[in-house]
Short mmCIF file of C-alpha atoms and ligand atoms in Angstrom, two decimals:
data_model
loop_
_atom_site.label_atom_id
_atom_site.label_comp_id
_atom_site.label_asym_id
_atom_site.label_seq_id
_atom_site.Cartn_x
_atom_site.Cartn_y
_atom_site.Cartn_z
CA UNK A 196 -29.40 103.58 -89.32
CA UNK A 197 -32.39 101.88 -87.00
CA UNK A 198 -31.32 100.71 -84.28
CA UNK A 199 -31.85 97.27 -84.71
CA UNK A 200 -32.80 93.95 -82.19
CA UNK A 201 -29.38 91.20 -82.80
CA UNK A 202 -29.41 87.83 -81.40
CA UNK A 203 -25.71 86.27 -80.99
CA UNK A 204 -25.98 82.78 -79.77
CA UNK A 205 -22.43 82.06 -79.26
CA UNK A 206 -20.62 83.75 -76.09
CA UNK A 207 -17.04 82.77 -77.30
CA UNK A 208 -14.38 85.28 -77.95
CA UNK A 209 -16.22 85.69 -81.32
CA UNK A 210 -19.86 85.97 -80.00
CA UNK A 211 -18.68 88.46 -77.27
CA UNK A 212 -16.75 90.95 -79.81
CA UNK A 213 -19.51 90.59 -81.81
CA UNK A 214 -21.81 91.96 -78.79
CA UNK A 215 -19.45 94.66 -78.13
CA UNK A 216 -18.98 96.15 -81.26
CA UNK A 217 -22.85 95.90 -82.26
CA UNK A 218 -23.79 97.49 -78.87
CA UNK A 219 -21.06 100.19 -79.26
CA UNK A 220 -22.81 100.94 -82.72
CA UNK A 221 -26.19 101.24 -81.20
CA UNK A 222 -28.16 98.28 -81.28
CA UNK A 223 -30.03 95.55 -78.91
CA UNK A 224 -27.96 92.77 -78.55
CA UNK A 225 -28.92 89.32 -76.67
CA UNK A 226 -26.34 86.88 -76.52
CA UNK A 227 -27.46 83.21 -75.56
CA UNK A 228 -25.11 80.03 -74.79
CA UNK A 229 -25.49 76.40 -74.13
CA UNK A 230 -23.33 76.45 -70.91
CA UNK A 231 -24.16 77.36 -67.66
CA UNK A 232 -20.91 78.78 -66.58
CA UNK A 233 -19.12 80.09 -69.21
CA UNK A 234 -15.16 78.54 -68.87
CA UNK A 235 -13.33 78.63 -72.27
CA UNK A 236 -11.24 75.99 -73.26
CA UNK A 237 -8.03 76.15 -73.32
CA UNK A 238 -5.38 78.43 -71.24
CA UNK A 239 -4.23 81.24 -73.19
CA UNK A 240 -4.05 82.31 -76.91
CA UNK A 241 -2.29 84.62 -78.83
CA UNK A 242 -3.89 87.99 -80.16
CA UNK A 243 -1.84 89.42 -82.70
CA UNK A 244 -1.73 92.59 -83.66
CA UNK A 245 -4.69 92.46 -86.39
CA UNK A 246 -6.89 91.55 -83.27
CA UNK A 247 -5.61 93.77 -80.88
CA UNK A 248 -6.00 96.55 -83.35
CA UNK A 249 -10.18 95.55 -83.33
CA UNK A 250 -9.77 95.44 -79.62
CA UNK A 251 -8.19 98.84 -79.07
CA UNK A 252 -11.21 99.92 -81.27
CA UNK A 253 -13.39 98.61 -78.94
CA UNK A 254 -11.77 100.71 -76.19
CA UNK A 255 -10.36 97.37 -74.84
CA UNK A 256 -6.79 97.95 -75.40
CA UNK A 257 -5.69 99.21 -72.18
CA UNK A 258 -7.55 96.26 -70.50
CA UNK A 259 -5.68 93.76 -72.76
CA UNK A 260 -2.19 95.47 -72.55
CA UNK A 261 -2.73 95.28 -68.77
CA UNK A 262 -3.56 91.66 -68.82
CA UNK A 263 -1.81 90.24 -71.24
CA UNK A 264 2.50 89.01 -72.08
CA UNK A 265 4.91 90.82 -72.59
CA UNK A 266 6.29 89.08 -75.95
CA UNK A 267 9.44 90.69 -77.35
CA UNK A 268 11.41 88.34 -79.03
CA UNK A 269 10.80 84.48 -81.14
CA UNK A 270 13.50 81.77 -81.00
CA UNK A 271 13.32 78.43 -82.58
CA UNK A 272 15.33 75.31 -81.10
CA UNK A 273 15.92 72.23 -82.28
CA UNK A 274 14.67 69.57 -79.97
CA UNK A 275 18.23 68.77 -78.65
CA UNK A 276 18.47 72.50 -77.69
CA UNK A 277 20.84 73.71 -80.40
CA UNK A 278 19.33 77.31 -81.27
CA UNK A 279 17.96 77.50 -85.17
CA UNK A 280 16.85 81.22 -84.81
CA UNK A 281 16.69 84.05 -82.22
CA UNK A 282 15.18 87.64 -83.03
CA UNK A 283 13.42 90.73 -81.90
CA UNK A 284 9.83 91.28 -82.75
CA UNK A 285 9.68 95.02 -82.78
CA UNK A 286 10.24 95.28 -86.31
CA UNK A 287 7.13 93.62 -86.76
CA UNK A 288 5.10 95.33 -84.35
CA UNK A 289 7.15 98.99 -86.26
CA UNK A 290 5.72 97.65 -89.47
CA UNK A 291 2.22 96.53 -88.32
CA UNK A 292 2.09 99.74 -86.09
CA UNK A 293 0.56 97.43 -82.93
CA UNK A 294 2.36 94.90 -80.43
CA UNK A 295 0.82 91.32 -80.13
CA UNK A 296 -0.50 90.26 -76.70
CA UNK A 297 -0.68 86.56 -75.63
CA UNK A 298 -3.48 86.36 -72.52
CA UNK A 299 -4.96 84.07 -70.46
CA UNK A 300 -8.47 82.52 -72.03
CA UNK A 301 -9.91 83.40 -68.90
CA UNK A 302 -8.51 87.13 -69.10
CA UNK A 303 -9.98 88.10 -72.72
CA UNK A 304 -13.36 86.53 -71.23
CA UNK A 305 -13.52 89.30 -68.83
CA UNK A 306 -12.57 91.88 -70.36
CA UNK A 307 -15.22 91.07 -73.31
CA UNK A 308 -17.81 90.05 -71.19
CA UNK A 309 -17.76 93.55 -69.01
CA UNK A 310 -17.72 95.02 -72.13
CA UNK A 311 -21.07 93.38 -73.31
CA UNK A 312 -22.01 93.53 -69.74
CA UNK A 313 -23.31 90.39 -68.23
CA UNK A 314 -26.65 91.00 -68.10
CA UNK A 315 -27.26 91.09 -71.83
CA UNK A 316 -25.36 86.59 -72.02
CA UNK A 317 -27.67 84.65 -70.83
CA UNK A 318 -26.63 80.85 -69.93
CA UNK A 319 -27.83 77.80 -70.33
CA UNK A 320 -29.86 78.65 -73.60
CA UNK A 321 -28.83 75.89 -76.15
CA UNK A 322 -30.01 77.08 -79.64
CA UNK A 323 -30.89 74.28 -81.59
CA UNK A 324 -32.93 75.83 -84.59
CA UNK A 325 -33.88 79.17 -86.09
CA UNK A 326 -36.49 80.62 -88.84
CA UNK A 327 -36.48 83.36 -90.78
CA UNK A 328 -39.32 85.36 -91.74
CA UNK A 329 -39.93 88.28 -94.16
CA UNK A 330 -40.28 90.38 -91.03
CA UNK A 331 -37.65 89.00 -88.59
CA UNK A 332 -35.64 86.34 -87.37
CA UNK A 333 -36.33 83.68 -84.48
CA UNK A 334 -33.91 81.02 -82.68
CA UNK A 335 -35.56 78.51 -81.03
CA UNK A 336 -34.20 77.07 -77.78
CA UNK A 337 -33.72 73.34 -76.63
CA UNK A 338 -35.74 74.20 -73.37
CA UNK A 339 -38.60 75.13 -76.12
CA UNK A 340 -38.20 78.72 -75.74
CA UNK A 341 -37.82 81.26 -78.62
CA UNK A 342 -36.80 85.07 -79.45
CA UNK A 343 -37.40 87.05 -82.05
CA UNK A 344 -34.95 89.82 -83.74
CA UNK A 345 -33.87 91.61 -87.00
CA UNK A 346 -30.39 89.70 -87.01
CA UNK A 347 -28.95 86.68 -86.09
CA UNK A 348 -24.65 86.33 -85.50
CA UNK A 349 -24.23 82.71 -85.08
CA UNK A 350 -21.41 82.29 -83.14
CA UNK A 351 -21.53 78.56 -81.79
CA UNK A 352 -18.27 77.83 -82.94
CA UNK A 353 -15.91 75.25 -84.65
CA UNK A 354 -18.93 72.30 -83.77
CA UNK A 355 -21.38 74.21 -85.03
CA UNK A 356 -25.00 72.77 -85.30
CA UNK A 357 -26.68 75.82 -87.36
CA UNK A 358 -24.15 76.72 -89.65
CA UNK A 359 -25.38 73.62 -92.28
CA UNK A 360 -28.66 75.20 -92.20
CA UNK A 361 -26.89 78.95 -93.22
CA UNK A 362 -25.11 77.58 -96.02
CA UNK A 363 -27.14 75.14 -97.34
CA UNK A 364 -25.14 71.90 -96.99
CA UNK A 365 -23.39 69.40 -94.69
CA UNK A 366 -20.07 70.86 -93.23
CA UNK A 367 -17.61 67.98 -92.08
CA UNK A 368 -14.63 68.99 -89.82
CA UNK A 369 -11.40 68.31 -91.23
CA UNK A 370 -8.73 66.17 -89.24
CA UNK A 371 -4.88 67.76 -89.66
CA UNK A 372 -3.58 65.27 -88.26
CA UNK A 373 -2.03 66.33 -85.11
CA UNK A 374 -3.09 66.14 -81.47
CA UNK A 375 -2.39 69.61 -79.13
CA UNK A 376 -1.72 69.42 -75.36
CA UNK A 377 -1.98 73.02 -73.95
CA UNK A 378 -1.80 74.70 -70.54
CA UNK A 379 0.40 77.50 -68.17
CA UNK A 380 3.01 77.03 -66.08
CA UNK A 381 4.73 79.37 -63.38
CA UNK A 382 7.17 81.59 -65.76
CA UNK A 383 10.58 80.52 -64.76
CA UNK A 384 13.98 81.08 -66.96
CA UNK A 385 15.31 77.58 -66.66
CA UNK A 386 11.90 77.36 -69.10
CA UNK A 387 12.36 80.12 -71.18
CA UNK A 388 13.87 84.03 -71.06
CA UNK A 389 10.93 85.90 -69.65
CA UNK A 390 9.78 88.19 -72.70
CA UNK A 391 10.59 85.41 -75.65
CA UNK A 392 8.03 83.28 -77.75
CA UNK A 393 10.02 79.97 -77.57
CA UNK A 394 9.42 76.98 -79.79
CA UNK A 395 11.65 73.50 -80.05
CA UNK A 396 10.93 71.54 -83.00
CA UNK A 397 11.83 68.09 -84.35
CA UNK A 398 10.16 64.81 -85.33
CA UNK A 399 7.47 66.68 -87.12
CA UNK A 400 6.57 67.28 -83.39
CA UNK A 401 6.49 70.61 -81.61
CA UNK A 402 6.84 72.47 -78.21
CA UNK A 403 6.13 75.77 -77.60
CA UNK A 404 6.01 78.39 -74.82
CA UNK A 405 4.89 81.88 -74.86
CA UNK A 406 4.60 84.78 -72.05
CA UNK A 407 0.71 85.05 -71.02
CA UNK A 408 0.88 87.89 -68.13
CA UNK A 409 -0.04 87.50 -64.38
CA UNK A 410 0.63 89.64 -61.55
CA UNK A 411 3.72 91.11 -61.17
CA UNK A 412 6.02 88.13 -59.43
CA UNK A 413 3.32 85.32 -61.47
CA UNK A 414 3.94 85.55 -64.79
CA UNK A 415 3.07 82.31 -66.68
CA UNK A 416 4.19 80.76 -69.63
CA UNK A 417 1.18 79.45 -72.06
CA UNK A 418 2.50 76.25 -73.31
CA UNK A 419 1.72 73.60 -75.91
CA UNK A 420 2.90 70.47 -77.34
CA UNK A 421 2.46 68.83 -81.17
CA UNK A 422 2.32 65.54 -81.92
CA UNK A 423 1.19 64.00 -85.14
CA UNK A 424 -1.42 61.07 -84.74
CA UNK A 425 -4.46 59.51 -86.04
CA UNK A 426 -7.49 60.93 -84.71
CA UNK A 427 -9.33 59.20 -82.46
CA UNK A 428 -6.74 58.65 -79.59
CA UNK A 429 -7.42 58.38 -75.90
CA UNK A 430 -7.93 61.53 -74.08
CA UNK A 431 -7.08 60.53 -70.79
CA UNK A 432 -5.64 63.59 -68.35
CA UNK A 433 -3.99 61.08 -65.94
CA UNK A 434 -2.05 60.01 -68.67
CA UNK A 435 -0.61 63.08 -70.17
CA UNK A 436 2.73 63.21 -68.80
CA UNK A 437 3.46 59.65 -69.12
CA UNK A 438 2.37 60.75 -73.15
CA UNK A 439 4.54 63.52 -73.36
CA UNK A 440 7.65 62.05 -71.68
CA UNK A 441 7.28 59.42 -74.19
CA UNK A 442 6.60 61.73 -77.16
CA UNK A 443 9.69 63.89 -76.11
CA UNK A 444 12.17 61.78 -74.16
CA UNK A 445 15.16 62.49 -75.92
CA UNK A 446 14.33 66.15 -75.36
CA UNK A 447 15.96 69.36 -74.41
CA UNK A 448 16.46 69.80 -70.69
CA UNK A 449 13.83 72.55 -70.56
CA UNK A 450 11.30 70.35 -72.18
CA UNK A 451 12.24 68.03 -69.95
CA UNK A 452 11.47 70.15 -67.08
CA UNK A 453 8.25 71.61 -68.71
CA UNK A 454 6.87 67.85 -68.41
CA UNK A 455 7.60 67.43 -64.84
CA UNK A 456 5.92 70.87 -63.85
CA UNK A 457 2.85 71.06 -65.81
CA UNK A 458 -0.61 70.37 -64.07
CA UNK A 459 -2.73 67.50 -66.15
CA UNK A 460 -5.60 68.46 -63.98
CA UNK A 461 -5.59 72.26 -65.72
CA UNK A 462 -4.16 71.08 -69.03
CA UNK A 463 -6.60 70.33 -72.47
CA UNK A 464 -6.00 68.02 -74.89
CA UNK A 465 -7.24 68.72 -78.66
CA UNK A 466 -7.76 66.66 -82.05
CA UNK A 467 -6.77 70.19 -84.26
CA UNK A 468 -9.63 70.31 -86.67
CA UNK A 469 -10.46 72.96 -89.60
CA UNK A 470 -13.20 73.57 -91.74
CA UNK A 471 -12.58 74.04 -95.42
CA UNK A 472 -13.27 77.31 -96.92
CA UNK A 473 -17.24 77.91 -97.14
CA UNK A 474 -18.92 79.61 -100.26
CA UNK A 475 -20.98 81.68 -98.00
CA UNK A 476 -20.93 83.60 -94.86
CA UNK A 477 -24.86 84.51 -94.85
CA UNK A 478 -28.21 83.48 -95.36
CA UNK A 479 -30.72 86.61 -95.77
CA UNK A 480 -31.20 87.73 -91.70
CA UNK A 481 -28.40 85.00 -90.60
CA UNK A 482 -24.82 85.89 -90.57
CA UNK A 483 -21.94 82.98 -89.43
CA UNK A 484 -19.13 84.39 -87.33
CA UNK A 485 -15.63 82.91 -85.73
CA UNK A 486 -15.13 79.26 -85.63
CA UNK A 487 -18.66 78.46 -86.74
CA UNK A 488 -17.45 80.16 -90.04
CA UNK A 489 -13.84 79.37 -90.41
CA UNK A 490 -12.85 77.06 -87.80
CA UNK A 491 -8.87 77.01 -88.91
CA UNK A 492 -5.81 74.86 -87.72
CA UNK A 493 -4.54 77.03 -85.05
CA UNK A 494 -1.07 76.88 -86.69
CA UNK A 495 -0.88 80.90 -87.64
CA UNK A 496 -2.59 82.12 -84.00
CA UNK A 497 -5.29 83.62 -86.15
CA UNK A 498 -8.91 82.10 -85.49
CA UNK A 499 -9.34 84.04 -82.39
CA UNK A 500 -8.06 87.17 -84.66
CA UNK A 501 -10.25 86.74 -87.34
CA UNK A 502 -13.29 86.06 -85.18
CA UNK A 503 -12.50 89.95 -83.50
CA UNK A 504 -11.75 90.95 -87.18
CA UNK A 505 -15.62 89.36 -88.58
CA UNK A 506 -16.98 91.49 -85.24
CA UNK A 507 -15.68 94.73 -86.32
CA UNK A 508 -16.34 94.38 -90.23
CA UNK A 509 -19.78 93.16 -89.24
CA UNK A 510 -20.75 96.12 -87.12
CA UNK A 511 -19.26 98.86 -90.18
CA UNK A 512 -21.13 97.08 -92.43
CA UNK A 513 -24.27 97.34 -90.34
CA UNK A 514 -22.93 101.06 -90.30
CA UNK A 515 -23.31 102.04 -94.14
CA UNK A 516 -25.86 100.14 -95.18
CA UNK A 517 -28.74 102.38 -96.40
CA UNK A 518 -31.06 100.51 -97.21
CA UNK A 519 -34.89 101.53 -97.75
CA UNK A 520 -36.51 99.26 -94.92
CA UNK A 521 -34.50 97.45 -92.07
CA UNK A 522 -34.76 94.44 -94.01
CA UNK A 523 -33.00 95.96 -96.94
CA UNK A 524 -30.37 97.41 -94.95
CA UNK A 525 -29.78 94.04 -93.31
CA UNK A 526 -29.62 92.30 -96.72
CA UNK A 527 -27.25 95.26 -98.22
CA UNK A 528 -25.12 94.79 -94.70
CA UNK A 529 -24.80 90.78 -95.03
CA UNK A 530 -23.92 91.02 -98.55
CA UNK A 531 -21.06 93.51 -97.67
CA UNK A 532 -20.20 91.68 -94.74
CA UNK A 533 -19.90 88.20 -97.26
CA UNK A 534 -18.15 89.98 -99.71
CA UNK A 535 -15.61 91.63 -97.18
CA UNK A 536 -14.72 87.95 -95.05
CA UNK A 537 -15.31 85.50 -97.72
CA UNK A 538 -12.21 85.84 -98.85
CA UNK A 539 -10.32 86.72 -95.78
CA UNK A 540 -10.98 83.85 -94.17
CA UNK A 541 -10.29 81.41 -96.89
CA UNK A 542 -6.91 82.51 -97.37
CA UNK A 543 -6.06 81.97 -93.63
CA UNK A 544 -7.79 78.49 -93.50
CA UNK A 545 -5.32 77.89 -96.66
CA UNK A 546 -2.57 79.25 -94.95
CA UNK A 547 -2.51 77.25 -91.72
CA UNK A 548 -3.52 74.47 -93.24
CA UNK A 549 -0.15 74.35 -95.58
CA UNK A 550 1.56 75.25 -92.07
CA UNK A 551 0.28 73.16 -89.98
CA UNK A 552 1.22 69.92 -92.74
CA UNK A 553 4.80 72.19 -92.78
CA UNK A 554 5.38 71.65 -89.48
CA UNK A 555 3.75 68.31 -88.47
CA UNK A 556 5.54 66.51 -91.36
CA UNK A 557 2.44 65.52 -93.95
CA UNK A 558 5.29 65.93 -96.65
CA UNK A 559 8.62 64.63 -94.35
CA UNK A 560 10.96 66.48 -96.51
CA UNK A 561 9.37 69.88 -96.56
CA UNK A 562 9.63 69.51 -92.65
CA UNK A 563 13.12 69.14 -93.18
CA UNK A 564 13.69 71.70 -95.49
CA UNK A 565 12.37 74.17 -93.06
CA UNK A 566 14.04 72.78 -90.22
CA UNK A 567 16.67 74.07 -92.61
CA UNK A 568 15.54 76.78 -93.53
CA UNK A 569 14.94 77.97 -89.56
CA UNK A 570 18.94 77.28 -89.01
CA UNK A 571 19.57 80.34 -91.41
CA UNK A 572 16.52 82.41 -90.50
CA UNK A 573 17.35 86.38 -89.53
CA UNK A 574 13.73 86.65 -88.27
CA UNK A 575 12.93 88.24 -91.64
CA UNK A 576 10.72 85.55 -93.54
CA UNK A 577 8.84 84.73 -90.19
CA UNK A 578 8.34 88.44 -90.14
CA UNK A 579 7.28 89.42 -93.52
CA UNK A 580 4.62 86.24 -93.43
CA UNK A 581 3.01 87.77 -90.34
CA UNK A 582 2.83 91.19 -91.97
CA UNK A 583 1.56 89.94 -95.07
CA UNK A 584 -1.95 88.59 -92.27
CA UNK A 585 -1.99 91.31 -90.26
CA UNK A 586 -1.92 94.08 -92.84
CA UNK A 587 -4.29 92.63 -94.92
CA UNK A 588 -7.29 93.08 -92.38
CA UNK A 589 -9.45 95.38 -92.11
CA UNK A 590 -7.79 98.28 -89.94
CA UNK A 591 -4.57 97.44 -91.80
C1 FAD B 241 -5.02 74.67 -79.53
C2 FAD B 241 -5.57 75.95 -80.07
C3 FAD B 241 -4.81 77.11 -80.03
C4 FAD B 241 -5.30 78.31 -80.54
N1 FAD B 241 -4.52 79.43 -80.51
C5 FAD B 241 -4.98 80.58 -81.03
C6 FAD B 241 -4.18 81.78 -80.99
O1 FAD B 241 -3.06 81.78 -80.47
N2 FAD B 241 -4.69 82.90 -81.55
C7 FAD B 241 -5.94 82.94 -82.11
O2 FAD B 241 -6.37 84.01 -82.58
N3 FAD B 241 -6.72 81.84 -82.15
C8 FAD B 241 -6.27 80.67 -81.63
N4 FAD B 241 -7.07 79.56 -81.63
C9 FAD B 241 -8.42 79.63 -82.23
C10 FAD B 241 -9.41 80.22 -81.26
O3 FAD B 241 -9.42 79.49 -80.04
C11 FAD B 241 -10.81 80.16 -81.88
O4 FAD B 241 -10.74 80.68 -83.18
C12 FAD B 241 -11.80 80.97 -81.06
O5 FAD B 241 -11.94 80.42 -79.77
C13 FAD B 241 -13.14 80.97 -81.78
O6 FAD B 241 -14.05 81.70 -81.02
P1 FAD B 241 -15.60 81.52 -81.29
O7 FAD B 241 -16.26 82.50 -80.37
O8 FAD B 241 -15.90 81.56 -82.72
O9 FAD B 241 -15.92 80.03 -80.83
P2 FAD B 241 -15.84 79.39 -79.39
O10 FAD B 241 -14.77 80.00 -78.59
O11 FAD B 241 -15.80 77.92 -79.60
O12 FAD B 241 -17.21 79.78 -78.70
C14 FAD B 241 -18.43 79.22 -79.13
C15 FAD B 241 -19.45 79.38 -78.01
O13 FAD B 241 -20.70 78.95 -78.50
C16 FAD B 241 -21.36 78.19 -77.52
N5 FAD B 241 -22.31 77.29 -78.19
C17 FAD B 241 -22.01 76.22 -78.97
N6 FAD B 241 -23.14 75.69 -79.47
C18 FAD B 241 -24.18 76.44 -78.99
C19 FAD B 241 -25.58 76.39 -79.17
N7 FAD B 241 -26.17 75.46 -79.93
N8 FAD B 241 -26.34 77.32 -78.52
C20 FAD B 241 -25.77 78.27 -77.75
N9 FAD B 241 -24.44 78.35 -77.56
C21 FAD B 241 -23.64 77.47 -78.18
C22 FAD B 241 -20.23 77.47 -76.79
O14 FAD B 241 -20.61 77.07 -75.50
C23 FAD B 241 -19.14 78.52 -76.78
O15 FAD B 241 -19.19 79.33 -75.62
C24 FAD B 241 -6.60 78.35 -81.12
C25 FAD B 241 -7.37 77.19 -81.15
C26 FAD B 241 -6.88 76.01 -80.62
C27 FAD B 241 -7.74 74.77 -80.68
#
C-alpha cells in the first residue's frame, strides 16, 4: 500500500509502539507530546506475554528479555503472613508459548523510543485540536502550530482531551474506588524470594511485589500497595509512609519492612480510574489508541498490553487494506481496526473492573470468598484466567 504520512500525538508506551510498528510497515510517522522531557509515571509494569509477543514482533524482544524480571513463580499471603497459594508460572508461559516480563517504566521507554528513534518525538507539542478534511488530517498545537497527514493515532492517554471529539460525546473517568502507591525497592529476600510475584492481601487492601530487573547484583522489586478510599484524598509524598504504616500496621513482617525502605521521594501515588467501554474506536482519518481508548483499572496488568496489542493490529490493518485511493484504504483500515479492538478492549475493561471490586471489597463477601478461594488455589484458576487474555489477542 502507499506509504502514508501518520501523526501520533501521544509518546506513551502506546504512542511509541504505535510509531514502531507503523514505521516498520513503511510509513512517515511524527510523534508529538505535551512534555518536555518525557518521564513516565510510575516505576515498573508488567508486560505479559500477549504484549511481549507484539514486542518480539517488533524485534524488541531481546531488548526486553535483557531488561526486564525474571518472574517464575506467584504466591498469595494473607496479611498476617500465613501462605494462601504458592506456584510455578511455567505452565502458563508452556500454554501461552511466551514468558511475561515485568520492567522498569523507564526501561520499556528506551527501548521503544530507539526503536522510533528520537528524532521522529518531538516535545513540548501539546495537541489541543485537530480537523479532518476530505484530503487529510491536521492537529493543531497549543503553541498555534499545525501538521498535516493522512492519519492520526491519538495516543494522549487515560486524560485524554481529543478522544470526546473522536467519538462524539463526553467521556467521564470512572472512580474504582481504590488509591495505588507504587515504586522499587533494592531486591532483597527478607522482601520476597528473588524470582516470585508476591502479593499479601486482607482488609480489601493489597500489597504486592514483583521482580523488575537491574544489573546483575541490583535487582529491584516493583512494588505497590491497595487501599480502598474515596477519591479525592490528599496526595502528599511526605506523608506516605506515615499512610501506609497506618493502612498496614498489623502487617506481615516483610510489609513491615517494605514501609521502612521505600523512597516517598521516587514513589507515585494514583486515584485508579477506568473508562467504560466506548462504542467506537475511530472517526474517518482519526483512530484512538491505549489509555485514550480503554483506560482500564490496572487490576489484570493489561492496559499497557493492550495498548502494544492496538499498535500491532493497527499497523496489519493498515497492511491489507486495498482500498482504491489512500483515503479509502484508510477508511477500510479504521473500520478493520474498530471491528478487531472494539471488542477486545471492552471485555478487559469488564474484566478488571469485576477484579478490581473482587479484590478491594465493593461486595465484602465476595472478597472473602476469594480470600477463600486463594487458601485452596493449585495455581490453576489464576492460570487458566490469564490464558483465557492472553490467547485471545491477536498473535494468540
Ligand atoms: C498503578 C498502575 C499500574 C499499572 N500496571 C500495568 C501493568 O502491570 N501492565 C500493563 O500492561 N499496564 C499497566 N498499567 C496501565 C498502563 O500504565 C497504561 O495502560 C499505559 O501507560 C497506557 O499507555 P498510553 O501510551 O496509552 O498512555 P500514557 O502512558 O498515559 O501516555 C500518554 C502520553 O500522551 C501525552 N499527552 C497527553 N496529552 C497530550 C496532548 N494533548 N498532546 C500531546 N501529548 C499528550 C502524555 O504526556 C503521555 O506521554 C498500569 C496503570 C497504573 C495506573
Amino acid at each position: 500500500m502507499k506509504r502514508l504520512n501518520i501523526i501520533v500525538i501521544g509518546a506513551g508506551m502506546g504512542g511509541l509502539s504505535a510509531a514502531t510498528a507503523l514505521r516498520q510497515a513503511g510509513h512517515h510517522v511524527e510523534v508529538y507530546d505535551r512534555v518536555s522531557e518525557l518521564r513516565p509515571a510510575g516505576a515498573a509494569i508488567s508486560v505479559w506475554s500477549n504484549g511481549i509477543k507484539v514486542l518480539n514482533q517488533l524485534g524488541l524482544g531481546d531488548a526486553i528479555a535483557a531488561a526486564g524480571g525474571q518472574m517464575d513463580r506467584m504466591a498469595y499471603y494473607h496479611k498476617a503472613g500465613n501462605l494462601l497459594t504458592d506456584f510455578s508460572l511455567e505452565p502458563l508461559y508452556t500454554q501461552v508459548e511466551q514468558r511475561a516480563y515485568p520492567i522498569a517504566r523507564t526501561e520499556l521507554q528506551r527501548i521503544l523510543l530507539n526503536a522510533v528513534g528520537e528524532e521522529h518525538v518531538h516535545l513540548g507539542m501539546s495537541c489541543v485540536d485537530f480537523n479532518q478534511t476530505p484530503e487529510g488530517v491536521m492537529a493543531t498545537f497549543e503553541d498555534g502550530s499545525q501538521t498535516t497527514g493522512d492519519l492520526l493515532v491519538i495516543a494522549d492517554g487515560t486524560h485524554s482531551r481529543l478522544r470526546d471529539k473522536v467519538v462524539g460525546f463526553h467521556v467521564e473517568r470512572r472512580y474504582a474506588g481504590y488509591v495505588n502507591w507504587n515504586g522499587s525497592v533494592p531486591a532483597t529476600k527478607d522482601l520476597a524470594p528473588a524470582t516470585s510475584w508476591v502479593q499479601y492481601v486482607g482488609d480489601h487492601q493489597r500489597v504486592s511485589m514483583m521482580p523488575m530487573g537491574g544489573a546483575a547484583g541490583e535487582e529491584r522489586f516493583y512494588f505497590f500497595f491497595d487501599v480502598p478510599q474515596p477519591t479525592g484524598s490528599d496526595n502528599n509524598p511526605s506523608r506516605y509512609r506515615d499512610e501506609l504504616s497506618h493502612h498496614f500496621s498489623d502487617w506481615a513482617a516483610p510489609v513491615q519492612r517494605l514501609i521502612e525502605r521505600l523512597d516517598p521521594a521516587t514513589m507515585a501515588r494514583v486515584e485508579i480510574h477506568d473508562i467504560a467501554p466506548l462504542p467506537t474506536l475511530v472517526s474517518d482519518r482519526v483512530a484512538l489508541l491505549g489509555d485514550a481508548g480503554h483506560g482500564m483499572a490496572p487490576d489484570l496488568g493489561q492496559g499497557g498490553c493492550q495498548a502494544m496489542e492496538d499498535a500491532w493490529v493497527l499497523a496489519r490493518c493498515l497492511d491489507n487494506a486495498e482500498g482504491s485511493s489512500a483515503t479509502d484504504t484508510i477508511n477500510q483500515a479504521l473500520a478493520a481496526y474498530d471491528a478487531a479492538r472494539c471488542e477486545r478492549v471492552a471485555d478487559i475493561i469488564t474484566r478488571a473492573r469485576k477484579r478490581a471490586e473482587t479484590t478491594h471489597g465493593k461486595n465484602p463477601q465476595q472478597t472473602q470468598q476469594w480470600y477463600e478461594e486463594l487458601a485452596v488455589e493449585d495455581g490453576h484458576h489464576i492460570i487458566d484466567g490469564m490464558c483465557k487474555t492472553i490467547l485471545s489477542g491477536p498473535l494468540e
